[in-house]
Each structure stands twice: as structure tokens, then as C-alpha cells.
PDB file of C-alpha atoms in Angstrom:
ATOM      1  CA  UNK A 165     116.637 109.823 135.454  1.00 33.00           C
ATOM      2  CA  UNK A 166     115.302 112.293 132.691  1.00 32.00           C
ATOM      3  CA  UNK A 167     112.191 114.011 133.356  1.00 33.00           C
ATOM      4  CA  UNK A 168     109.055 113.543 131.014  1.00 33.00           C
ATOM      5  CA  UNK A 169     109.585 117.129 130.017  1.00 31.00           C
ATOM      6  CA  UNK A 170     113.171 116.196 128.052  1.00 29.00           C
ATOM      7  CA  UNK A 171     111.451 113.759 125.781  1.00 31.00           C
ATOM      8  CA  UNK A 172     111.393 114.948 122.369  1.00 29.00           C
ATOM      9  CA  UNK A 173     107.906 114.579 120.543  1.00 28.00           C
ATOM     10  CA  UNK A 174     108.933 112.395 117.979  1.00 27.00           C
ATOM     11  CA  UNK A 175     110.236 109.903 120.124  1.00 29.00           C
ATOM     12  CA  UNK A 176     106.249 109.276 121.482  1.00 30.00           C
ATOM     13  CA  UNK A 177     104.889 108.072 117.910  1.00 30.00           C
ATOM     14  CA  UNK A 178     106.730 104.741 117.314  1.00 30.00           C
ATOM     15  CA  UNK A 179     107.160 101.858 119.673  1.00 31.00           C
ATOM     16  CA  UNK A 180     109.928  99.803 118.189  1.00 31.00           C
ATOM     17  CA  UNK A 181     112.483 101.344 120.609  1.00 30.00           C
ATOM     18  CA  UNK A 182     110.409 100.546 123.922  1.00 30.00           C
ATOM     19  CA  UNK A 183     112.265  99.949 126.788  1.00 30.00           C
ATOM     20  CA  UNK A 184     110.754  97.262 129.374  1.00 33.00           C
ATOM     21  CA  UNK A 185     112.193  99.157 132.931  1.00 31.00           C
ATOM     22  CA  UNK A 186     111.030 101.529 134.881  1.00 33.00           C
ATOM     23  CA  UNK A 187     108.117 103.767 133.867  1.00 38.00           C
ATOM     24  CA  UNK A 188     105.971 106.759 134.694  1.00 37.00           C
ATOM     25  CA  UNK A 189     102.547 107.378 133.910  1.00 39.00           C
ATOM     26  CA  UNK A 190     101.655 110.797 132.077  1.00 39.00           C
ATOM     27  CA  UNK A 191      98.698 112.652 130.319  1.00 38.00           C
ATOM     28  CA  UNK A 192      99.092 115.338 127.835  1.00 38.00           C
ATOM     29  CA  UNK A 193      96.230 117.146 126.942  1.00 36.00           C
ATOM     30  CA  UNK A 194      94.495 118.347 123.513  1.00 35.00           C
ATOM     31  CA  UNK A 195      95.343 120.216 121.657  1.00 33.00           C
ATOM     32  CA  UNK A 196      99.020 121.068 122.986  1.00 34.00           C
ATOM     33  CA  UNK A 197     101.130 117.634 123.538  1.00 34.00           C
ATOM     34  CA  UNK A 198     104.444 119.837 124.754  1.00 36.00           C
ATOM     35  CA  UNK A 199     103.734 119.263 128.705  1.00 39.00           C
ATOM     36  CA  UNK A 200     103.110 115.840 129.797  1.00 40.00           C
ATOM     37  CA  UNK A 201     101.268 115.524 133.792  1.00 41.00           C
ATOM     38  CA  UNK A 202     102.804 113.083 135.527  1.00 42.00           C
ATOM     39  CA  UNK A 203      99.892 111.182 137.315  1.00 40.00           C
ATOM     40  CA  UNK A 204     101.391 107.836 138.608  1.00 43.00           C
ATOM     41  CA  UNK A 205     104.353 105.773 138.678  1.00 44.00           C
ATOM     42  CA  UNK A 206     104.593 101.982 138.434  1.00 44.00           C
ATOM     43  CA  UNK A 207     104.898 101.633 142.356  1.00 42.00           C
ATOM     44  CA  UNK A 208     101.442 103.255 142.795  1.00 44.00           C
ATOM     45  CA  UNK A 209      99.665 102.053 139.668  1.00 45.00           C
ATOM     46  CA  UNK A 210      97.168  99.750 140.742  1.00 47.00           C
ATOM     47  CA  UNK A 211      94.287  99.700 138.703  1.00 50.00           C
ATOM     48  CA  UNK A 212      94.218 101.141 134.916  1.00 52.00           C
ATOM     49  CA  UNK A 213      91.148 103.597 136.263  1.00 55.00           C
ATOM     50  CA  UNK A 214      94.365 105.796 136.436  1.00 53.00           C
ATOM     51  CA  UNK A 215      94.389 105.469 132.861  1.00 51.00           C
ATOM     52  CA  UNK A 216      91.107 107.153 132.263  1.00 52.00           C
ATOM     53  CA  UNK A 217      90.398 109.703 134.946  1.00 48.00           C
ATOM     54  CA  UNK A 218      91.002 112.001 132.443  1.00 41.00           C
ATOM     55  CA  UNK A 219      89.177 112.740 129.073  1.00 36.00           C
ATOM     56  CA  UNK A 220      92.047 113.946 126.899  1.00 35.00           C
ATOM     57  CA  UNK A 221      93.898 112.129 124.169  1.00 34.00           C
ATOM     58  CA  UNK A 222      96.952 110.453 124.764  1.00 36.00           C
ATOM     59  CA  UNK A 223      97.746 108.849 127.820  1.00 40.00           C
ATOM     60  CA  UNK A 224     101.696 107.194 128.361  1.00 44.00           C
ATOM     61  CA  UNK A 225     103.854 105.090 129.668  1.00 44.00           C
ATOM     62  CA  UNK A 226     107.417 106.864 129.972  1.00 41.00           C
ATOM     63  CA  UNK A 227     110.699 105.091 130.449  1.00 39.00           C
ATOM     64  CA  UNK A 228     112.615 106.594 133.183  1.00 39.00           C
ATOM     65  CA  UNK A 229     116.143 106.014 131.944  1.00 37.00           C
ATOM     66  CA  UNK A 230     118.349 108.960 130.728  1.00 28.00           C
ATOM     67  CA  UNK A 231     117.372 107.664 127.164  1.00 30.00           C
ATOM     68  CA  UNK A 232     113.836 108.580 127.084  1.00 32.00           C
ATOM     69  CA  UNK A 233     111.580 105.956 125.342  1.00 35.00           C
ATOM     70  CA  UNK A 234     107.629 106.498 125.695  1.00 39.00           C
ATOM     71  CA  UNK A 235     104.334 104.196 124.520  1.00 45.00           C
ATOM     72  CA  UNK A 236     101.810 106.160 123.619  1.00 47.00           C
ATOM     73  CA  UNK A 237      98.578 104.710 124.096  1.00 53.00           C
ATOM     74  CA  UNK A 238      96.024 106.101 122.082  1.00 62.00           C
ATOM     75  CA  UNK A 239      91.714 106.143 123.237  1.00 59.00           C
ATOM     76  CA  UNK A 240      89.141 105.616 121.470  1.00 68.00           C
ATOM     77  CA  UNK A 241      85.635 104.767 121.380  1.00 65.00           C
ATOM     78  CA  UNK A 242      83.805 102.731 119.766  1.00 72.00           C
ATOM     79  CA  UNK A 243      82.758 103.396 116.019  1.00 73.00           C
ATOM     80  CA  UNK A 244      79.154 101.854 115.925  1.00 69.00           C
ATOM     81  CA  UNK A 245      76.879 101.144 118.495  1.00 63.00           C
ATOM     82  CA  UNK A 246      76.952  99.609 122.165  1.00 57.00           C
ATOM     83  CA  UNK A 247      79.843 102.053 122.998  1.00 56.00           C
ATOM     84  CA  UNK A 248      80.327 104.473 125.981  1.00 64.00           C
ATOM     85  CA  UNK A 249      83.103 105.825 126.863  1.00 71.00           C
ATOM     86  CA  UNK A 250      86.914 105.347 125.779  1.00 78.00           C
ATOM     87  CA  UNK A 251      89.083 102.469 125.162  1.00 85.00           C
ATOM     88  CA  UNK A 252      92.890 101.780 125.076  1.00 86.00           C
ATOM     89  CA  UNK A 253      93.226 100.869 121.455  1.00 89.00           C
ATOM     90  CA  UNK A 254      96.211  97.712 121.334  1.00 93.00           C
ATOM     91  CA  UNK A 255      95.504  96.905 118.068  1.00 96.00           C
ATOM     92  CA  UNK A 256      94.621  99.332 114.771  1.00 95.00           C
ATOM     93  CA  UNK A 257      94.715  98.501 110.800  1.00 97.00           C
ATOM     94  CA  UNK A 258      94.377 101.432 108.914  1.00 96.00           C
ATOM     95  CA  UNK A 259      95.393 101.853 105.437  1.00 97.00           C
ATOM     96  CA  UNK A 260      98.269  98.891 104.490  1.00 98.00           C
ATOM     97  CA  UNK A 261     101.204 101.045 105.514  1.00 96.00           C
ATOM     98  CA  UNK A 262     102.425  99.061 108.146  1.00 97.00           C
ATOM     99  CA  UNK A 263     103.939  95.467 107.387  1.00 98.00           C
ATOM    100  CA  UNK A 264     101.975  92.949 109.991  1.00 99.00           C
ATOM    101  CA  UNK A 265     103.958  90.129 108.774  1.00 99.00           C
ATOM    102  CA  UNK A 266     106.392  89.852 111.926  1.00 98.00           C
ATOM    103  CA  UNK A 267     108.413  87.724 114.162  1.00 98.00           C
ATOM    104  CA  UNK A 268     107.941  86.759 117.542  1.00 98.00           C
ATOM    105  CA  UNK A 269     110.302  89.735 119.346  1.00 97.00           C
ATOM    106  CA  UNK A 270     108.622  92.284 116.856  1.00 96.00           C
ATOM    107  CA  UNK A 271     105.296  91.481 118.347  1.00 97.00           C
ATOM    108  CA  UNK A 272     106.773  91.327 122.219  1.00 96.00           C
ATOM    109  CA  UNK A 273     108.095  94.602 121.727  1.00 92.00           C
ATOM    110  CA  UNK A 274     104.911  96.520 119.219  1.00 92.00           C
ATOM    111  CA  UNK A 275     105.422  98.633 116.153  1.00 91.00           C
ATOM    112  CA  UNK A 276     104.056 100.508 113.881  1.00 91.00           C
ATOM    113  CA  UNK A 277     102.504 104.311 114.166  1.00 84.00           C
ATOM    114  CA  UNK A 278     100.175 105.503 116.222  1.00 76.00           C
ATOM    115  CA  UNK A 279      98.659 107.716 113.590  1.00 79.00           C
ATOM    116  CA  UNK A 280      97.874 105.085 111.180  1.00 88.00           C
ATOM    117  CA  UNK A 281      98.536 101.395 112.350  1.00 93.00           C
ATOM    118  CA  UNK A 282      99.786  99.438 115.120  1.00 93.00           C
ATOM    119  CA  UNK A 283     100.537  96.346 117.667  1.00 95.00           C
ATOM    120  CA  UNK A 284     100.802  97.783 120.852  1.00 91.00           C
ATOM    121  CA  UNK A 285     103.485  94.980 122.047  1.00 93.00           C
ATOM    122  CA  UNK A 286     102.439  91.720 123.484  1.00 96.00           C
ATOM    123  CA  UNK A 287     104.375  92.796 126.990  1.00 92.00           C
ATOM    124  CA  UNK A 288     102.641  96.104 127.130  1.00 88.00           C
ATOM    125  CA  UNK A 289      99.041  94.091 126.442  1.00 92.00           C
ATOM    126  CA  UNK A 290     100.001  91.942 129.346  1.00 93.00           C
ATOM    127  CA  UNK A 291     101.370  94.346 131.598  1.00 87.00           C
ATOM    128  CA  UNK A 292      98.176  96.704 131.202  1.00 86.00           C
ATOM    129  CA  UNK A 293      95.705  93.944 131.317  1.00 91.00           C
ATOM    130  CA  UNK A 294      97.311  92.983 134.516  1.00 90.00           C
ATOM    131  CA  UNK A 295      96.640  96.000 136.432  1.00 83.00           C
ATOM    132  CA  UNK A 296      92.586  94.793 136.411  1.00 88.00           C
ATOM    133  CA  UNK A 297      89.792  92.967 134.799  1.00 92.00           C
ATOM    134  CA  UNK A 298      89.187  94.725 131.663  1.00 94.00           C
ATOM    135  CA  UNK A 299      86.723  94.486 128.850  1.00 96.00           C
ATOM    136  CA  UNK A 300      87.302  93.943 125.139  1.00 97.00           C
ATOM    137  CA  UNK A 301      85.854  95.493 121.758  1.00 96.00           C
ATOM    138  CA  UNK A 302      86.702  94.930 118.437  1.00 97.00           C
ATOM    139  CA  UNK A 303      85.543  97.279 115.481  1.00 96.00           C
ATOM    140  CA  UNK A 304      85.941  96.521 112.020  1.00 97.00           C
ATOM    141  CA  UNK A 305      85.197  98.962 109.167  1.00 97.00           C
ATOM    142  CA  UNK A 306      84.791  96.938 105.424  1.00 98.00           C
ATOM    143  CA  UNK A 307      85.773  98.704 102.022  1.00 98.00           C
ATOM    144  CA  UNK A 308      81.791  99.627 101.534  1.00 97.00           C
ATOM    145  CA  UNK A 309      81.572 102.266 104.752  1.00 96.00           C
ATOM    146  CA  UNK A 310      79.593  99.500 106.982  1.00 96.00           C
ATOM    147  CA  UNK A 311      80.593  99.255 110.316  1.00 96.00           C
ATOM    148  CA  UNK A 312      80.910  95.781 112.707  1.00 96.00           C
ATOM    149  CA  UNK A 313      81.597  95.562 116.345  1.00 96.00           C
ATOM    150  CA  UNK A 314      81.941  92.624 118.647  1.00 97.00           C
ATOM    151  CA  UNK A 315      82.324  92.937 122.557  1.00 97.00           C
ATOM    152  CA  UNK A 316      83.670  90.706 125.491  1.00 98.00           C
ATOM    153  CA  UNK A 317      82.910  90.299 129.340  1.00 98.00           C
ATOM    154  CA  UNK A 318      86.700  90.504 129.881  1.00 98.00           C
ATOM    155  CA  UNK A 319      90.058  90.391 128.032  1.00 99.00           C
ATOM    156  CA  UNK A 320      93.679  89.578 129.350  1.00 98.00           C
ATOM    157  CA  UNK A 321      96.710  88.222 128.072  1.00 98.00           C
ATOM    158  CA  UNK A 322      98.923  86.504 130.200  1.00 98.00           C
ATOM    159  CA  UNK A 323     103.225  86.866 129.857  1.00 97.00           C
ATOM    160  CA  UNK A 324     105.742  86.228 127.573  1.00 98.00           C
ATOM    161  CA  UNK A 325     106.544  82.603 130.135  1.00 98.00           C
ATOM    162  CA  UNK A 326     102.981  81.311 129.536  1.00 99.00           C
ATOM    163  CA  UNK A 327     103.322  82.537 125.373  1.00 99.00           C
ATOM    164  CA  UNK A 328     101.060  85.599 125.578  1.00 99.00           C
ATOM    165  CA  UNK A 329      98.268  83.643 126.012  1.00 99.00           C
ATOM    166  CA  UNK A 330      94.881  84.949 125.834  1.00 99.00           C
ATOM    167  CA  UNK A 331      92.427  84.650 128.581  1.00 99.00           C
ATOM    168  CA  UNK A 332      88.811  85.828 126.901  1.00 99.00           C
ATOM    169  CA  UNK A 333      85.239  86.307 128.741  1.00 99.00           C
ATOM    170  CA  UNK A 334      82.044  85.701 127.441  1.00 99.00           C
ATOM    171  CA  UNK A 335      81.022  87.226 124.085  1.00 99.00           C
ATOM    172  CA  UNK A 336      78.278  89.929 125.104  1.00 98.00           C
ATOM    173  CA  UNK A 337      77.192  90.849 121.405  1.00 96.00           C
ATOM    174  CA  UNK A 338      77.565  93.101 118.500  1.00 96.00           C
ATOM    175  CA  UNK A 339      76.792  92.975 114.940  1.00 96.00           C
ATOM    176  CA  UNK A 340      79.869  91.370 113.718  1.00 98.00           C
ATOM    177  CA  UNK A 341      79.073  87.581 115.571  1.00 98.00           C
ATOM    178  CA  UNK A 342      81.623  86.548 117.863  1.00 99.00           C
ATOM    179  CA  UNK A 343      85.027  84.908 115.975  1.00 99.00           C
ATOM    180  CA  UNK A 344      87.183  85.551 118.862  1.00 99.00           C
ATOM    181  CA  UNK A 345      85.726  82.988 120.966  1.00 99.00           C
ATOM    182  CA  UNK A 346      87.557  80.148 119.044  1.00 99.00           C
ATOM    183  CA  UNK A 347      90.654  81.892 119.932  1.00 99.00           C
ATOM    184  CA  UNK A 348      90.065  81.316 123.793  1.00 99.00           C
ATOM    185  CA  UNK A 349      93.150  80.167 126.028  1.00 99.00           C
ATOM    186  CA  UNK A 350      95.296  79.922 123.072  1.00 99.00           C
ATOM    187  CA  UNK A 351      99.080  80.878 123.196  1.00 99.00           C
ATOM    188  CA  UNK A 352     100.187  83.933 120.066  1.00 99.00           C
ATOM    189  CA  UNK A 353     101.833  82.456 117.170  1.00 99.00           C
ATOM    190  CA  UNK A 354     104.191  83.883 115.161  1.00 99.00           C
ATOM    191  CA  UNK A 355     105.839  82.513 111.694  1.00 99.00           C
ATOM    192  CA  UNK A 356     109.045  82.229 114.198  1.00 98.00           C
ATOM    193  CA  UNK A 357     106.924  80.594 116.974  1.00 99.00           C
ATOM    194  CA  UNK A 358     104.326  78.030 116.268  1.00 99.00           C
ATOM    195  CA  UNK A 359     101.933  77.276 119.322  1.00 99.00           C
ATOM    196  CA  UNK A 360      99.051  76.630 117.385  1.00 98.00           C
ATOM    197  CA  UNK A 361      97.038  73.260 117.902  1.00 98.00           C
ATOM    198  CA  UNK A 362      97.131  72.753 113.953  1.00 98.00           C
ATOM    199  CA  UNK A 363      99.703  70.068 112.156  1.00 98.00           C
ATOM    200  CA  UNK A 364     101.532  73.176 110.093  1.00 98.00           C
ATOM    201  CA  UNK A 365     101.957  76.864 111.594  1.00 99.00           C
ATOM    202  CA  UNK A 366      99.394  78.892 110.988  1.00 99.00           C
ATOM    203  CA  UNK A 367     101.016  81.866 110.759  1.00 99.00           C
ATOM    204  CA  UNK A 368     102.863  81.558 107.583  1.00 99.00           C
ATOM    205  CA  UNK A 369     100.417  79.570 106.132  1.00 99.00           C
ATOM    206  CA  UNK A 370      97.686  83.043 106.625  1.00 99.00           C
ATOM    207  CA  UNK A 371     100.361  85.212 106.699  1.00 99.00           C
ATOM    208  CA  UNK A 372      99.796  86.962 110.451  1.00 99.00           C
ATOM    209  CA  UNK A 373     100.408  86.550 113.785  1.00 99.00           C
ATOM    210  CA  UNK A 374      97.648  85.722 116.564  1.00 99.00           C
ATOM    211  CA  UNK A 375      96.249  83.498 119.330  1.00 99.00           C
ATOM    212  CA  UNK A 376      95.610  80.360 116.484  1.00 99.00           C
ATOM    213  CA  UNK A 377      93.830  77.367 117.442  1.00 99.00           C
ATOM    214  CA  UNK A 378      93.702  75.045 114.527  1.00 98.00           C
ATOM    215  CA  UNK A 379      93.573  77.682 112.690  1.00 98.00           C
ATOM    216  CA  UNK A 380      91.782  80.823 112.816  1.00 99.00           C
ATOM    217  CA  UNK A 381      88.280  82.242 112.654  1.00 99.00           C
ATOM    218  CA  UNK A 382      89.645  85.956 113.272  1.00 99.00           C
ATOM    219  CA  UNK A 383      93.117  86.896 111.591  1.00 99.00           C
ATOM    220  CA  UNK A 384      93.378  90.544 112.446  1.00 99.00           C
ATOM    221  CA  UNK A 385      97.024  90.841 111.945  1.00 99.00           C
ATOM    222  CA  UNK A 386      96.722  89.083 108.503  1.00 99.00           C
ATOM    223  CA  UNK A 387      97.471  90.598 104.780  1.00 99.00           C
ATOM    224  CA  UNK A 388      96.211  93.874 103.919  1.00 99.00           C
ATOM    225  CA  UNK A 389      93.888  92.938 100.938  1.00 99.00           C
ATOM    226  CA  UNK A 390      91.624  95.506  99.264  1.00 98.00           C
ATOM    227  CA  UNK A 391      88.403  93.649 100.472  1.00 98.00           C
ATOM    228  CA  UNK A 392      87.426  90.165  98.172  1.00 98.00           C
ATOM    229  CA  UNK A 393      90.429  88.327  97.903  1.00 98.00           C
ATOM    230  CA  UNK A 394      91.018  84.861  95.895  1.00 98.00           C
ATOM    231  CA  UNK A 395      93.613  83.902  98.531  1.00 98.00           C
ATOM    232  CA  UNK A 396      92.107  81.703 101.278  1.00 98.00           C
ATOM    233  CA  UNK A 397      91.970  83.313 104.978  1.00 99.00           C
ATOM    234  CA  UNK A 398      94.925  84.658 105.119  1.00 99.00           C
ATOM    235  CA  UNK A 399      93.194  88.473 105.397  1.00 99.00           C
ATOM    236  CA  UNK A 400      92.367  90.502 107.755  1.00 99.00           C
ATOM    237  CA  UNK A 401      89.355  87.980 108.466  1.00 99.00           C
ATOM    238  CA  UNK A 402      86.607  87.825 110.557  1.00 99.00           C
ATOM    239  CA  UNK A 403      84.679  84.748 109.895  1.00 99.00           C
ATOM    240  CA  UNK A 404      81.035  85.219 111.667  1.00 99.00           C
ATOM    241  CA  UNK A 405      81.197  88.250 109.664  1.00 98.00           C
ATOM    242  CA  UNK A 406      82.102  88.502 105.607  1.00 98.00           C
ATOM    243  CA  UNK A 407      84.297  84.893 106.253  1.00 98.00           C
ATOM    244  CA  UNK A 408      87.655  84.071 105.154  1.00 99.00           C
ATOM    245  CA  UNK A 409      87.310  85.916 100.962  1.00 99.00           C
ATOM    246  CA  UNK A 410      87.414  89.201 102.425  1.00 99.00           C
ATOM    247  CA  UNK A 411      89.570  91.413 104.488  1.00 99.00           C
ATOM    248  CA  UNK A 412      88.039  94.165 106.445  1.00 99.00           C
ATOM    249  CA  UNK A 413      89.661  98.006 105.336  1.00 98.00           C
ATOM    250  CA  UNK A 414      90.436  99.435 109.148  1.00 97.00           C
ATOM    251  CA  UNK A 415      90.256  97.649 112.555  1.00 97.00           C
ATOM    252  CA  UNK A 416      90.548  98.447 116.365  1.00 95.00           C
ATOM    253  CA  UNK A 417      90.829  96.053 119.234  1.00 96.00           C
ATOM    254  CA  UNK A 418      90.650  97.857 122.455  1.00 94.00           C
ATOM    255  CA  UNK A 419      90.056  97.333 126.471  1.00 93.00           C
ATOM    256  CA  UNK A 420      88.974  99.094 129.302  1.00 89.00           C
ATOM    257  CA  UNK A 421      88.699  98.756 132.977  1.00 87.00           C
ATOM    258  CA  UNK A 422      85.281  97.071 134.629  1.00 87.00           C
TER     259      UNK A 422
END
């Protein structure tokens, strides 16, 4: 097995190579990246409060095979009211420069960059909302500066056997109104995989990928429109908040333990 310390840094920015074996947990400090801690391994990990004992930036999940592979998991808080504390960010739209418009394996497995925009992977999602009842916030940002939040009593998604589906608390509140709770107990659809309760697939018809019911009242995942769009929902939408003629500039969907 290679030691954290003989990953290169590059290697830690994209998750489309991610390896699904064995893993250790590390922490690597601001402002120098260059010396990963090793804090816990799989065997030992049983709650993700390992994930946050520590207020730095970038906390990992390192494959131990002798061709390194690493998930960086980047925390956050929240960017208007109702936060404290940090989040594991699974979910982040940005600026357009990552295609969301993905099959089924893409999703499984992430991708995208951690510096602008990603999809953590629908098996890391599952594995870390495993470890513990967690809590869920989504932020959304729109083209005008204004800033939207939405929070949930709890927030896991079950494995790639039962379709990724999502298992969603209570909606606790927030300024952006709750269009998640539609979502509830639904499987992820992809255009590759339709689970959806609708009579067509909901993916390719609003061009995304996410837990649809028949179809959506949140499409995170969707097209990266400049804000008003003629096109009908098929944005990154948020219905309870500017509805399905607008898509939202930058979003983050993140957890944390309870």
C-alpha cells in the first residue's frame, strides 16, 4: 500500500478516477496541503464527527492501493443565515464549466472540480451518509447577489441496489421554501436510468440528473442558464423560490453530522 504522503497534489482535485476499495481518512491543513494527517481508517470510522474534529479545509478519503486515488471533500458553511458551523459540500454549481448532463456511472462515481463545480459521487453520498444521521442545507445564490437557503432535519441516500434513493427529514426552514420535499423517497434518475414516477424520463426531458418524482420541483443538476430562461424547468430550478423560468448562478448542497 502507498502512503498518503506519495500522492501527488493534482491527483486530489478531480474525482473521475475514484477508486471504491480500501480507504484512509486524512486532514491537511491551511494553508500548506503537502502533509496529509492520517486520522482514521475505514475499520475505525464510525461516525462522520471524525470528519469535523478539526477546523481546517480539506478533509479526504484516500485509496490505499499502490495507485493513489483521493476524494477531496471540501467544507463549507453556510452563505446566508441559520448557519453554524461547517458542512461537507456533495453538490456545488459555480460558473457553467462543468457539463452536468451525465449518465448513470458518471454520477455513481462524481466529477467535476473541486475548485469550481462538482457531484461528489452517488457512492461516496451514500457511504458518508451512512456513517450517521446527518443534516442537510442547500444554498442557492441568483444572478442579482441575493442569497436563498433551505435546511432539513436529516439527509441520507441509500446504495447503488436500492437506486441511490433519497431518504429526507423534515424541512426546518429557510428563505428559499422547501422544493426538496417533493423529492422524498425517490430513486436518482439519470437520462440512462429512468426511475422517475412520470410517463417519459425526466431527465432528458430537463436536461439533469436527480431524485425525480413526476417531475421535479428542484433540478439542481439541470442546464446552466444565465438566470430567466424561455426553456421550461429544465434549469438549475428551485420552484418555491424564482420557479421553473430561472436558474439560480451558484449552488451548494451539503450535510453534517447531528
Amino acid at each position: 500500500h502507498c502512503p498518503p504522503t506519495l500522492c501527488a497534489l493534482h491527483t486530489f482535485w478531480s474525482w473521475d478516477k475514484f477508486l471504491d476499495h480500501e480507504f484512509v481518512i486524512f486532514f491537511s491543513a491551511a494553508p500548506s496541503y503537502r502533509s496529509p494527517e492520517v486520522i482514521a481508517d475505514e475499520k475505525s470510522l464510525s461516525t462522520l464527527d471524525h470528519l469535523f474534529l478539526k477546523q481546517g479545509i480539506l478533509v479526504g478519503i484516500h485509496h490505499g492501493g499502490c495507485v493513489p486515488q483521493a476524494l477531496w471533500m471540501l467544507l463549507s458553511e453556510g452563505w446566508a443565515g441559520g448557519a453554524e458551523g461547517l458542512f461537507q459540500v456533495f453538490q456545488r454549481r459555480w460558473d457553467g464549466s462543468v457539463n452536468f448532463l451525465r449518465d448513470w456511472d458518471s454520477y455513481k462515481r462524481g466529477f467535476g472540480n473541486q475548485l469550481t463545480e462538482f457531484w461528489m459521487g452517488n457512492d461516496n453520498i451514500h457511504f458518508l451518509t451512512s456513517l450517521g444521521p446527518c443534516e442537510l442545507r442547500v444554498d442557492l445564490r441568483d444572478f442579482e447577489n441575493n442569497y436563498y437557503f433551505a435546511k432539513y432535519a436529516s439527509f441520507r441516500v441509500l446504495g447503488e441496489s436500492e437506486k441511490y434513493r433519497l431518504i429526507l427529514g423534515d424541512f426546518l426552514g429557510g428563505n428559499a421554501g422547501d422544493s426538496l420535499s417533493y423529492h422524498r423517497d425517490m430513486p436518482f434518475s439519470t437520462t440512462d436510468h429512468d426511475n422517475d414516477m412520470s410517463s417519459f424520463n425526466c431527465a432528458t426531458e430537463y436536461k439533469g440528473a436527480w431524485w425525480y418524482n413526476d417531475c421535479h420541483y428542484s433540478n439542481l443538476n439541470g442546464m446552466y442558464w444565465m438566470g430567466a430562461h424561455v426553456s421550461y424547468a429544465d434549469g438549475i430550478n428551485w420552484k418555491t423560490g424564482k420557479e421553473y423560468h430561472y436558474s439560480y448562478k451558484q449552488t451548494e448542497m451539503k450535510f453534517r453530522p447531528v
